[in-house]
XYZ file of C-alpha atoms in Angstrom:
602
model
C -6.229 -32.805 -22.926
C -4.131 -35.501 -21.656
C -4.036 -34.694 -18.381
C -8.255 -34.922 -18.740
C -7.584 -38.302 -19.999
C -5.665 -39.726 -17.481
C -7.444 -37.857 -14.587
C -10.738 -39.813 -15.628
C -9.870 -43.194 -15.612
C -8.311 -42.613 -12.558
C -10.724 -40.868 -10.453
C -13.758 -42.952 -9.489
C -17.035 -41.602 -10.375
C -18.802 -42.452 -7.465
C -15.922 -41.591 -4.699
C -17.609 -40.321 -1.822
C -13.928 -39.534 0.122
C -15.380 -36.936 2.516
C -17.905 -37.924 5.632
C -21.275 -36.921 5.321
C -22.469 -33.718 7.019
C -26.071 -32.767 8.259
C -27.518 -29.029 7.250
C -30.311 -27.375 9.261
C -31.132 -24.430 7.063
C -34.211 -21.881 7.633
C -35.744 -20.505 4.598
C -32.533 -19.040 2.784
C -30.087 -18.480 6.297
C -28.306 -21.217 7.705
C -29.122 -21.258 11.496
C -27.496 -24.589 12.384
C -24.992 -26.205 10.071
C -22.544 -29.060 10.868
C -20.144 -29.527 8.948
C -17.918 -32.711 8.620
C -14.578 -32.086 6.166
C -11.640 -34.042 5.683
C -8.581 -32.177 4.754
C -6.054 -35.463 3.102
C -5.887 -36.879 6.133
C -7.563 -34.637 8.797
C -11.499 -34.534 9.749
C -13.337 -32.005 12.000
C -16.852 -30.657 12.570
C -17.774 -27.813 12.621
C -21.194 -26.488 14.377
C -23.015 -23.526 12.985
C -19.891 -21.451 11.589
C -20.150 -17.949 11.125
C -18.819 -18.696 7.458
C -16.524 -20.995 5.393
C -13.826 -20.049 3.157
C -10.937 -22.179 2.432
C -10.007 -20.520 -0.858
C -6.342 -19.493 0.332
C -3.066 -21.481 1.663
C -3.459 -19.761 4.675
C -6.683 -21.027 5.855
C -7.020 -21.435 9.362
C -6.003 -24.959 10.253
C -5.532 -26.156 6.327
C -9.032 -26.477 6.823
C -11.010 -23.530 6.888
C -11.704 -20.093 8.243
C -15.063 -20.132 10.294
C -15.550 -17.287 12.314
C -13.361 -14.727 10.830
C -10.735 -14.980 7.785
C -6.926 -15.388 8.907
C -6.518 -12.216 6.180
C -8.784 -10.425 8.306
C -12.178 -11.258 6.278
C -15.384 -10.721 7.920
C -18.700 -13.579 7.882
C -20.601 -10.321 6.377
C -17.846 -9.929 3.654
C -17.376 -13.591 2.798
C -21.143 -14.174 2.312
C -20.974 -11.019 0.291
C -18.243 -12.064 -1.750
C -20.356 -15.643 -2.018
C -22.789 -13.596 -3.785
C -21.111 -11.823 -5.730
C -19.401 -14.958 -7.313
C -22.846 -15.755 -7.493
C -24.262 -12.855 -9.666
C -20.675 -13.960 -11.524
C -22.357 -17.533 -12.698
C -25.884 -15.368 -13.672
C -23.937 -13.059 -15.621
C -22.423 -15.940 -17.449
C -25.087 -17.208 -18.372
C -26.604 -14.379 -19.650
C -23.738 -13.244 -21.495
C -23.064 -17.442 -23.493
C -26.727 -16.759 -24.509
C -26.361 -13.451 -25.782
C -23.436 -14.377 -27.225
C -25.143 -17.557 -28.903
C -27.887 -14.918 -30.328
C -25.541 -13.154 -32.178
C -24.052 -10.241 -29.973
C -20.761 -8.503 -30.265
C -18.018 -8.714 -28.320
C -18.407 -4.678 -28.457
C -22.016 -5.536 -26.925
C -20.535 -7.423 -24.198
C -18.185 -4.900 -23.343
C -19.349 -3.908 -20.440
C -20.280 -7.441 -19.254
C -16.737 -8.430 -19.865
C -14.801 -5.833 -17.752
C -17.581 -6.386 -14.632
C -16.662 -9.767 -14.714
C -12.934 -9.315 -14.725
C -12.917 -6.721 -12.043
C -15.965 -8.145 -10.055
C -14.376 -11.477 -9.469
C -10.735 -9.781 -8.712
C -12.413 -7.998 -6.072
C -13.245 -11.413 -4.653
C -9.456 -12.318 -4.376
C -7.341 -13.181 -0.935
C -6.151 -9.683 0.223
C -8.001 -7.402 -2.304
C -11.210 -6.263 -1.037
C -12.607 -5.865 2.806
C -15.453 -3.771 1.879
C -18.516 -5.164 2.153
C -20.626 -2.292 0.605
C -18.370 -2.037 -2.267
C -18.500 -5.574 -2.837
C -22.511 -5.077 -2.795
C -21.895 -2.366 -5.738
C -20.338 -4.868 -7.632
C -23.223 -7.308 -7.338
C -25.956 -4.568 -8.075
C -23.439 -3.682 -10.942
C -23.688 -7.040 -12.220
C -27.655 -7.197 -11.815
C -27.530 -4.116 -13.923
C -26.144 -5.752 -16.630
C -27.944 -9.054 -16.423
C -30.760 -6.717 -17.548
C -29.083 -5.119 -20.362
C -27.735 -9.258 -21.653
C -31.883 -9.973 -21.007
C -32.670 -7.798 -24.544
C -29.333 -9.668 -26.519
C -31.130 -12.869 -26.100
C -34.991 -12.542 -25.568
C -35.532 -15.785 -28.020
C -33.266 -18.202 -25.947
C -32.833 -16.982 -22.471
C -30.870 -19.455 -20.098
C -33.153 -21.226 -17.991
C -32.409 -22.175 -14.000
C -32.572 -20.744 -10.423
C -28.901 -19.504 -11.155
C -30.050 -17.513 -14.302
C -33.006 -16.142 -12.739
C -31.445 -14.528 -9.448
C -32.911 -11.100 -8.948
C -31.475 -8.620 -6.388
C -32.093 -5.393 -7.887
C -33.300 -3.515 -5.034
C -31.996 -5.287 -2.119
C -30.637 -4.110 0.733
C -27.155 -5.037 2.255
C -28.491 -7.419 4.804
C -30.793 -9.227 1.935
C -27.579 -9.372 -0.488
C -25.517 -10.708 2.236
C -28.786 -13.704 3.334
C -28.773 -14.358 -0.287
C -24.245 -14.804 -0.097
C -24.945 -17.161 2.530
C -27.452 -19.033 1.228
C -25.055 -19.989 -1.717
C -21.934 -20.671 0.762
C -19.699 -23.114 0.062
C -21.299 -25.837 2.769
C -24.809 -25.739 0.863
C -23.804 -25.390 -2.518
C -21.164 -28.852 -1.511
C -24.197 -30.841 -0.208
C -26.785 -29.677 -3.387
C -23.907 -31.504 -5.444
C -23.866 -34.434 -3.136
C -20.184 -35.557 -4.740
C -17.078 -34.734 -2.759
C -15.005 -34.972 -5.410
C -17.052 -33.246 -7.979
C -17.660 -30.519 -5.814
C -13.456 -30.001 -5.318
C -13.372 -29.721 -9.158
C -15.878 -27.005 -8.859
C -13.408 -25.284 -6.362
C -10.428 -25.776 -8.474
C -11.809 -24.423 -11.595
C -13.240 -21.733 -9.433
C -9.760 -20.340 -7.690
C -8.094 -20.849 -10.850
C -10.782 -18.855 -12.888
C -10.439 -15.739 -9.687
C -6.777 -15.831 -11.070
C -7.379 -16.108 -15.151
C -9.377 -12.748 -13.698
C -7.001 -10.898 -12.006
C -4.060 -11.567 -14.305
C -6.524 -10.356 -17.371
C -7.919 -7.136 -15.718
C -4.271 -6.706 -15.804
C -4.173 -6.690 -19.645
C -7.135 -5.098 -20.005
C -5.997 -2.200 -17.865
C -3.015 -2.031 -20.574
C -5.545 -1.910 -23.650
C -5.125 -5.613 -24.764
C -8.448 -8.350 -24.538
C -8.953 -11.266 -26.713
C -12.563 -11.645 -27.294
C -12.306 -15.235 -27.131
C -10.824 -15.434 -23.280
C -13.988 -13.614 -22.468
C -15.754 -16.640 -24.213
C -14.494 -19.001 -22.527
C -14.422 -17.182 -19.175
C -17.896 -17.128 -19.120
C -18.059 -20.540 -20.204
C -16.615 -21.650 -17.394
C -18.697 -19.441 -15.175
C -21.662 -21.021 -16.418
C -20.831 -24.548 -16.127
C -19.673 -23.708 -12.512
C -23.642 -22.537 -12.327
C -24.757 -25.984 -12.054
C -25.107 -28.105 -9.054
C -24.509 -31.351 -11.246
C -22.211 -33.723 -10.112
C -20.882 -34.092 -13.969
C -17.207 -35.502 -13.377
C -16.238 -35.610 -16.797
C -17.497 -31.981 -17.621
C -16.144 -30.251 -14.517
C -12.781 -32.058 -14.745
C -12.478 -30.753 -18.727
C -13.878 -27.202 -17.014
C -10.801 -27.369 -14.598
C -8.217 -28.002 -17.821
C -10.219 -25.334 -19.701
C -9.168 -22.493 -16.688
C -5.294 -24.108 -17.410
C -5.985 -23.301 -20.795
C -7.062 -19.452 -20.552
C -4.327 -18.854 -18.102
C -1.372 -19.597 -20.004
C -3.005 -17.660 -23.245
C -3.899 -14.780 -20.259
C -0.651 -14.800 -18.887
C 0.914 -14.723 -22.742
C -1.504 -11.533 -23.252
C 0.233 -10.002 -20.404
C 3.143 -10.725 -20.932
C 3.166 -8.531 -24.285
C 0.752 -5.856 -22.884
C 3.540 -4.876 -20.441
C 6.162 -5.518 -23.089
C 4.373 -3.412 -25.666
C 3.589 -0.485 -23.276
C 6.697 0.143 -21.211
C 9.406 -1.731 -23.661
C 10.898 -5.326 -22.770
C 12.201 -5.444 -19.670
C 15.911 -5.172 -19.565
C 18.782 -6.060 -16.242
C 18.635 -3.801 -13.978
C 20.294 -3.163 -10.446
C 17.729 -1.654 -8.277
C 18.729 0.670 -5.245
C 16.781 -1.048 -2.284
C 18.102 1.057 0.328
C 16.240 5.101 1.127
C 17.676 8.119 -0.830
C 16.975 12.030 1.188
C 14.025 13.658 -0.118
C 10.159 13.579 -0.134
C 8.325 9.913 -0.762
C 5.696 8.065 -2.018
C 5.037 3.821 -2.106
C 3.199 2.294 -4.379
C 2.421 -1.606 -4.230
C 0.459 -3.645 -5.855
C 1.216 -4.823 -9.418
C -0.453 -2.587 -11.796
C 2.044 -1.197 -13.807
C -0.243 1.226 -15.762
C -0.799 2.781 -12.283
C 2.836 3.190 -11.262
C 2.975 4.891 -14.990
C 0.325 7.546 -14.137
C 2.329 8.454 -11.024
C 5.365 8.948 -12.201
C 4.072 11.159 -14.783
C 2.060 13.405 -12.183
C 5.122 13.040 -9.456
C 7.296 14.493 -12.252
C 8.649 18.229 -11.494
C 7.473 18.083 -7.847
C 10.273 17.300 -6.098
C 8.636 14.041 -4.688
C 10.481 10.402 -5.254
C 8.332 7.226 -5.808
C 9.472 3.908 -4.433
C 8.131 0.349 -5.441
C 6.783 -2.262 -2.592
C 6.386 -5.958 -2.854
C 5.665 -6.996 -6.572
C 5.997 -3.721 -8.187
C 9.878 -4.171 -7.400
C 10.173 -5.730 -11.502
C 8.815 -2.101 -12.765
C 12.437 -1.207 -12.570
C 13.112 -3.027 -15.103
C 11.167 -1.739 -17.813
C 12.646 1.433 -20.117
C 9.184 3.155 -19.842
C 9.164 3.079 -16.525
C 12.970 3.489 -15.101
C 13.388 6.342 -17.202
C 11.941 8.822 -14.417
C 14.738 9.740 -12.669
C 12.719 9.595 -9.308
C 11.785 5.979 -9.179
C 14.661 6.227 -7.100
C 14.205 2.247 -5.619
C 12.255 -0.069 -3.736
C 11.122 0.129 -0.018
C 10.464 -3.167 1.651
C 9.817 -6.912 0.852
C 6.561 -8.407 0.775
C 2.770 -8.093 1.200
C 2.827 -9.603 4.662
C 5.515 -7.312 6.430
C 3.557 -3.927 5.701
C 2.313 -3.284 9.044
C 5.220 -2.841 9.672
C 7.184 -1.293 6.382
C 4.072 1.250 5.959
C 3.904 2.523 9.443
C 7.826 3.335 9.057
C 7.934 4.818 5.738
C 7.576 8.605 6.179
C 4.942 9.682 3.321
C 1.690 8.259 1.414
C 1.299 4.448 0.221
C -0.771 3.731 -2.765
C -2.001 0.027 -2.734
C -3.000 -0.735 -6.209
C -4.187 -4.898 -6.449
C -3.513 -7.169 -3.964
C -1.936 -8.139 -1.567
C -3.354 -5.107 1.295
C -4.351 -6.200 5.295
C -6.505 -4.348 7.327
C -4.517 -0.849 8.140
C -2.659 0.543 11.593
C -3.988 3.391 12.906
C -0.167 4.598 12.579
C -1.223 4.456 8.544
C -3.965 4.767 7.769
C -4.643 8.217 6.781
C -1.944 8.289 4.176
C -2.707 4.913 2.814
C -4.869 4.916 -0.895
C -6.463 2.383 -2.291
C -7.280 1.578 -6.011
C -9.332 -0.531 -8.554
C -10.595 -3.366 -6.780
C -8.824 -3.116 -3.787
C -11.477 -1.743 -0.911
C -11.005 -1.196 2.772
C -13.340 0.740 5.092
C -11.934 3.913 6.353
C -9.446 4.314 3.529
C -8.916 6.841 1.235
C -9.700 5.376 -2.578
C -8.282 6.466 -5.804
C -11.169 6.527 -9.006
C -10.823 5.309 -12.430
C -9.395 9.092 -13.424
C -6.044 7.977 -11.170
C -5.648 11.569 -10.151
C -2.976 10.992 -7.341
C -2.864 15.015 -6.612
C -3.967 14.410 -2.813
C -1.258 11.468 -2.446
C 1.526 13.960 -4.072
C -0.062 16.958 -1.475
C 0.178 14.784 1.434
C 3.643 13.302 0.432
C 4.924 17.374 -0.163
C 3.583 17.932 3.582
C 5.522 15.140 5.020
C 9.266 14.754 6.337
C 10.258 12.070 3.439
C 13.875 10.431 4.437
C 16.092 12.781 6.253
C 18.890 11.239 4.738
C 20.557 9.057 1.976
C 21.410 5.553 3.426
C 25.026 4.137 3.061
C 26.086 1.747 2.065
C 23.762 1.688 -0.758
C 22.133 -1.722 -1.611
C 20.893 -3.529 -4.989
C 18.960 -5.978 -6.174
C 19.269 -6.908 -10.232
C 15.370 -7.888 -11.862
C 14.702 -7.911 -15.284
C 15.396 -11.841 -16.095
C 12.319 -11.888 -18.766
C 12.184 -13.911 -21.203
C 13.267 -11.645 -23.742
C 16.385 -10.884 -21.683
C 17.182 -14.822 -20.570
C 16.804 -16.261 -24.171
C 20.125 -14.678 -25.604
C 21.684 -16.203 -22.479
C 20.444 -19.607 -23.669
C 23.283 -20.780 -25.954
C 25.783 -20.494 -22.467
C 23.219 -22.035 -20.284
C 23.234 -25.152 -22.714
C 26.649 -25.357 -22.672
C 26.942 -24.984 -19.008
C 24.388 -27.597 -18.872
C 26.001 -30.130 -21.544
C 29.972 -29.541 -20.149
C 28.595 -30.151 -16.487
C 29.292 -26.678 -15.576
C 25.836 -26.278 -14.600
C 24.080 -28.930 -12.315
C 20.374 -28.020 -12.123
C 18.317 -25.403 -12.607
C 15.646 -24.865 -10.339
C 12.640 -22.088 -10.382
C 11.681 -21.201 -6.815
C 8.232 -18.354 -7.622
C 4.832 -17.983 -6.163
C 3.290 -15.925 -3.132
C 5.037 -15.386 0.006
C 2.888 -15.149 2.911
C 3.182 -15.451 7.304
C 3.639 -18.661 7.988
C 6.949 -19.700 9.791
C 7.338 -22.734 7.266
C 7.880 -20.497 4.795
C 11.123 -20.263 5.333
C 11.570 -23.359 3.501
C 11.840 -21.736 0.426
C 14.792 -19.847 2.141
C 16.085 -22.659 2.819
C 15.753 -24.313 -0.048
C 17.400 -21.629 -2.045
C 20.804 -21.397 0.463
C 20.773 -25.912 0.285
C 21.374 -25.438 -3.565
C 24.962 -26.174 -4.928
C 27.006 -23.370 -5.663
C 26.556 -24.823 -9.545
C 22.653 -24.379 -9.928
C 20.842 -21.715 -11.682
C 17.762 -20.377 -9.430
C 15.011 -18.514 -11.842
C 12.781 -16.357 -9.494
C 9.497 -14.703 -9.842
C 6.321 -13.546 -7.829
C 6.773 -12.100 -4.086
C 8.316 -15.611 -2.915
C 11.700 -14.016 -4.000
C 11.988 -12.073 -0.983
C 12.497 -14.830 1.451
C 15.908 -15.326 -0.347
C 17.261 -12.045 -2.662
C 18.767 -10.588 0.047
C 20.503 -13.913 1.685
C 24.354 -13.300 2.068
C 24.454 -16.903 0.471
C 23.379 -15.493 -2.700
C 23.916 -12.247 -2.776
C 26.380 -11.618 -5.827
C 26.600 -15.084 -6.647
C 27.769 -16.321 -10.218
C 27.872 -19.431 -12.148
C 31.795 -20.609 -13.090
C 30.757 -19.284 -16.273
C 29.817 -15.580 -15.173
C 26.054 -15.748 -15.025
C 24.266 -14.433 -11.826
C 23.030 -17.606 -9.832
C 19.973 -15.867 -9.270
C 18.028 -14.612 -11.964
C 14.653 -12.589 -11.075
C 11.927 -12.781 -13.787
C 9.596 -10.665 -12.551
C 5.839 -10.406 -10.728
C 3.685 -13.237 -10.438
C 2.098 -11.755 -13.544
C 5.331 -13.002 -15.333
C 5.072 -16.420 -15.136
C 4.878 -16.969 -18.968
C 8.602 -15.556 -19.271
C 9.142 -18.959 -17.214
C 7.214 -20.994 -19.474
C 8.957 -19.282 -23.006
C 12.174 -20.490 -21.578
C 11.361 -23.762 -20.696
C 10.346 -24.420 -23.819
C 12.919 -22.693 -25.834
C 15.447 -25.064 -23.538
C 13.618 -28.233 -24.223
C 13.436 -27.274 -28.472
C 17.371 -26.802 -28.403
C 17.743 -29.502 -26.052
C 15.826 -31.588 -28.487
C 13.576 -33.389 -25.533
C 10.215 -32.810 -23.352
C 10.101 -29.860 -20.815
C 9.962 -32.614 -18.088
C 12.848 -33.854 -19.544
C 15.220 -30.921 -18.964
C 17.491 -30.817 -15.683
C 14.859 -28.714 -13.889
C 12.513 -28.672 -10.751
C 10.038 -26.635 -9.828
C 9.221 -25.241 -6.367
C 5.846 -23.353 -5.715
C 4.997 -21.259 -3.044
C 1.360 -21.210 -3.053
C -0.999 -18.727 -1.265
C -4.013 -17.427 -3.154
C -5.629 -17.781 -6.428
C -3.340 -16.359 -8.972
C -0.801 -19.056 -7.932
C -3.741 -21.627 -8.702
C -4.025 -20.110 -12.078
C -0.252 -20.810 -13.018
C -0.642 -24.189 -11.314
C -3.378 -25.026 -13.584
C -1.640 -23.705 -16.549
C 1.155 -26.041 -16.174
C -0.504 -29.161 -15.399
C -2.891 -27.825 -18.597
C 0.755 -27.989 -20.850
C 1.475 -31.120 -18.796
C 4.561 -30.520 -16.811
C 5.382 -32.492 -14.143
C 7.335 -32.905 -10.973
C 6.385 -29.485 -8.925
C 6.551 -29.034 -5.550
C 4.098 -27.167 -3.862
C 4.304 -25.656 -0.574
C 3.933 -25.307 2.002
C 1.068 -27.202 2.295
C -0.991 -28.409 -0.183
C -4.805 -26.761 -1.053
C -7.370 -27.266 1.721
C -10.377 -27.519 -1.159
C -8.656 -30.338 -3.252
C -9.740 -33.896 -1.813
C -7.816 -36.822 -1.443
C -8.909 -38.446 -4.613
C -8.158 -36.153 -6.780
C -4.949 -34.829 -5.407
C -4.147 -38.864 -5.783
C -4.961 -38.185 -9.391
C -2.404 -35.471 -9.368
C 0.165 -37.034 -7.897
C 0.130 -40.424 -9.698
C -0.002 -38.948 -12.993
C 1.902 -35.353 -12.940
C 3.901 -36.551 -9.714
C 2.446 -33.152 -7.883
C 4.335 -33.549 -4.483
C 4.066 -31.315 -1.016
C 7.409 -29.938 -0.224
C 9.366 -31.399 2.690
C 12.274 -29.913 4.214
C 14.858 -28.241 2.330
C 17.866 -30.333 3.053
C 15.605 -33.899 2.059
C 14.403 -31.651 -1.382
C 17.457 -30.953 -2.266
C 18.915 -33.815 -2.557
C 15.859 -35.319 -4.535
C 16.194 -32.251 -6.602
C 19.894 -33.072 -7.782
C 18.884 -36.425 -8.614
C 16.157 -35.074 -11.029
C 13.342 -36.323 -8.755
């Protein structure tokens, strides 16, 4: 909680950073809004916008998507998703009373799993379909009325708690999303900074979400994350401008993440074996195909079981490329590699590869024509048009259409690989060379460069960044942001003077407790602080699960990260003062400047 400490005697109660704005609303529809925001140090109005959503890195301007989502959101699906996150805060509420009654966790089951999948659903790049967005909500409705008979003595109380929209039809859901936009439910809080702290806990708690659907897809759920999920669900339910309570709410979503991201960790571990080096083939092999993307692992499981005997090969995409590394998984023989880098380049990498392409989370963009027909969809992940894959993952149609289809013509040479596999359990035994690297000088720095890649040109920092690094610095890797730099010539076979690989890659996104094990392990032999230890931290932040591990760290207080390549749109000036002055949170720069700030352990 120190971080809570210091971030409230800090942070002025009263700081009204951002300009007033003046709403015209009309019953429960907006009809005129202005809307005055200043992002640090920029400040525009905006008249009557079609919708606002700044919840990603991407966000038009750094400031906010209005008419249409730079991921290709609609208005109709952000005020849907609005509502849904909505029907989220209800369902909270419901459930902390129930729970307060007396219910079970086996009571709440089906409460619990809504929540986790509804919210993921709301994620950057997971769902573009409005009605199956408006299932989730009537879903969650649903089961507001089952929570109603766990707690008929002490029901919560408030507009929030009492939403009703059994019944309604998809225009009334989506006037309900936008009467609880972000623009109206900013000004009913009436503190700037407050209202950021809302947003923060909110992002964070869409990626404590997504990264524990995860588990639970893999059979593992504490009771008590649920808890605290809705816990923090239910606070977000109020409009009060509470700085001490929504600050300790933000720490609290730091909190779940790194115990989520711990659950994972040995979910994945437990169900495929520890993940193990392993040089991955990245370049085609002859025969029939299918892609799968995504990061469920339990998905790519089922396939290879029901690919197996049919003469069809499966290839990884974007963050399933770590699946290679685990023994239940890279011992089918046709996983034969991975096809492609990340999220952002599959226009182009689906359209080329010559059979079906099963999306299974995030990250998936609105489809070419050139594609769509052999593209699948599953879980949350919804987009009009496209086929979708139910909770029985019977991927007989995908292996049908993939049998129809050309496949590669030909085995490409010369063959390339890429080495994942860097977990935790694989890095640790390493640790006793890496301190002595470290203590005889061999070693200069290490440096984690992770996150979410994404489109923007200054992106290529991170590229950059990775090439500016002495030849005597360890790079850890993890999350899609390894792409912009695995296959750089630079790197490519690189070793320490001692042997080790300069570039060690720990896995998905979902891996970033392996990160935080050996930190820690480090600092204990090291006999100091995590912050202590001759390593930086560069972030590549797009979306919400990155917000998660943010918050995770700053929750176990480590300091000095970079974030890039630009900072959040939703976090105001005040607070990200807070940030900075007390965990030194810093935007990056350019490569060649970082580098050399880097080396000097700043």
């Amino acid at each position: 909680m120190m971080f809570h400490r210091l971030i409230t005697r800090t942070l002025p109660r009263s700081a009204r950073s951002i300009s007033t704005r003046r709403l015209i609303v009309n019953n429960t529809r907006p009809v005129a809004l202005s809307y005055n925001l200043r992002c640090f140090s920029t400040a525009q109005t905006i008249t009557n916008p079609a919708m606002i959503c700044r919840q990603c890195e991407q966000t038009k301007d750094h400031f906010a998507c209005t008419t249409v989502g730079v991921c290709g959101k609609t208005a109709e699906t952000s005020a849907m998703q609005d509502a849904l996150i909505h029907v989220v805060k209800c369902v909270s509420l419901w459930a902390n009373a129930a729970r307060e009654a007396g219910a079970t966790e086996g009571q709440l089951a089906a409460a619990n799993i809504w929540t986790l999948r509804s919210v993921f659903s709301t994620l950057t790049n997971v769902n573009f379909s409005e009605e199956r967005i408006a299932e989730y909500v009537r879903e969650g409705m649903a089961i507001k009325k089952e929570l109603e008979k766990l707690a008929p003595s002490s029901p919560p109380t408030g507009p929030v708690a009492e939403i009703d929209l059994l019944g309604k039809s998809l225009q009334e859901l989506e006037e309900f999303g936008l009467s609880v936009s972000l623009p109206l439910r900013e000004a009913a809080m009436g503190n700037d900074d407050c209202f950021s702290l809302t947003e923060v806990a909110t992002y964070g708690a869409k990626g404590v979400c997504a990264y524990a659907a995860h588990s639970y897809q893999l059979g593992k759920m504490d009771g008590s994350v649920m808890k605290d999920l809705h816990e923090v669900f239910g606070k977000l339910a109020s409009d009060e401008a509470d700085m001490e309570g929504l600050l300790a709410n933000a720490l609290k979503v730091g909190d779940i993440s790194g115990r989520v991201l711990c659950m994972l960790d040995d979910a994945h571990a437990s169900t495929f074996g520890a993940p193990e080096p392993t040089a991955v083939k990245m370049t085609a092999t002859e025969g029939k195909a299918i892609l799968i993307s995504g990061h469920d692992l339990r998905d790519l499981g089922a396939l290879l079981k029901q690919t197996e005997g049919t003469g069809v090969n499966v290839y990884t995409h974007g963050e399933m490329l770590p699946a290679h590394g685990y023994p239940g998984l890279k011992k089918y023989n046709h996983l034969v590699g991975n096809y492609g880098t990340a999220w952002q380049n599959q226009k182009f990498e689906f359209a080329t590869f010559p059979g079906p392409i099963v999306v299974t989370t995030n990250c998936i963009i609105e489809p070419r024509r050139a594609y769509r027909d052999r593209l699948y969809s599953m879980n949350e992940v919804g987009v009009d048009g496209v086929s979708h894959i139910g909770a029985s993952s019977d991927f007989s149609k995908v292996i049908q259409q993939a049998q129809s289809m050309k496949g590669f013509k030909k085995t490409i040479t010369p063959t390339q690989y890429h080495t994942v596999g860097f977990n935790h359990r694989s890095v640790l035994p390493l640790a006793n060379q890496v301190i002595e690297a470290i203590q005889s000088g061999a070693l200069s720095r290490i440096v984690l460069i992770g996150g979410c890649d994404g489109s923007q040109w200054d992106r290529n920092y991170f590229t950059e960044l990775a090439e500016e690094l002495p030849d005597d610095s360890l790079i850890l890797t993890m999350g899609c942001a390894k792409n912009r730099f695995i296959r750089s010539e630079k790197l490519l076979g690189a070793t320490l003077s001692n042997g080790m690989p300069r570039v060690l890659d720990m896995g998905q996104c979902n891996d970033s407790y392996s990160a935080i094990v050996v930190a820690n392990e480090l600092a204990k032999a090291l006999d100091c602080t995590v912050n202590d230890l001759p390593l930086s931290l560069a972030l590549s932040h797009l979306e919400q699960k990155a917000a998660a591990v943010l918050l995770a760290l700053l929750n176990m207080g480590v300091k000095n990260i970079r974030l890039g390549p630009s900072l959040p749109a939703y976090v105001t000036p005040n607070v990200m003062n807070v940030l900075v002055e007390n965990y030194n949170l810093m935007p990056t720069t350019n490569a060649q400047d970082d580098v050399k700030k880097i080396m000097a352990g700043e």
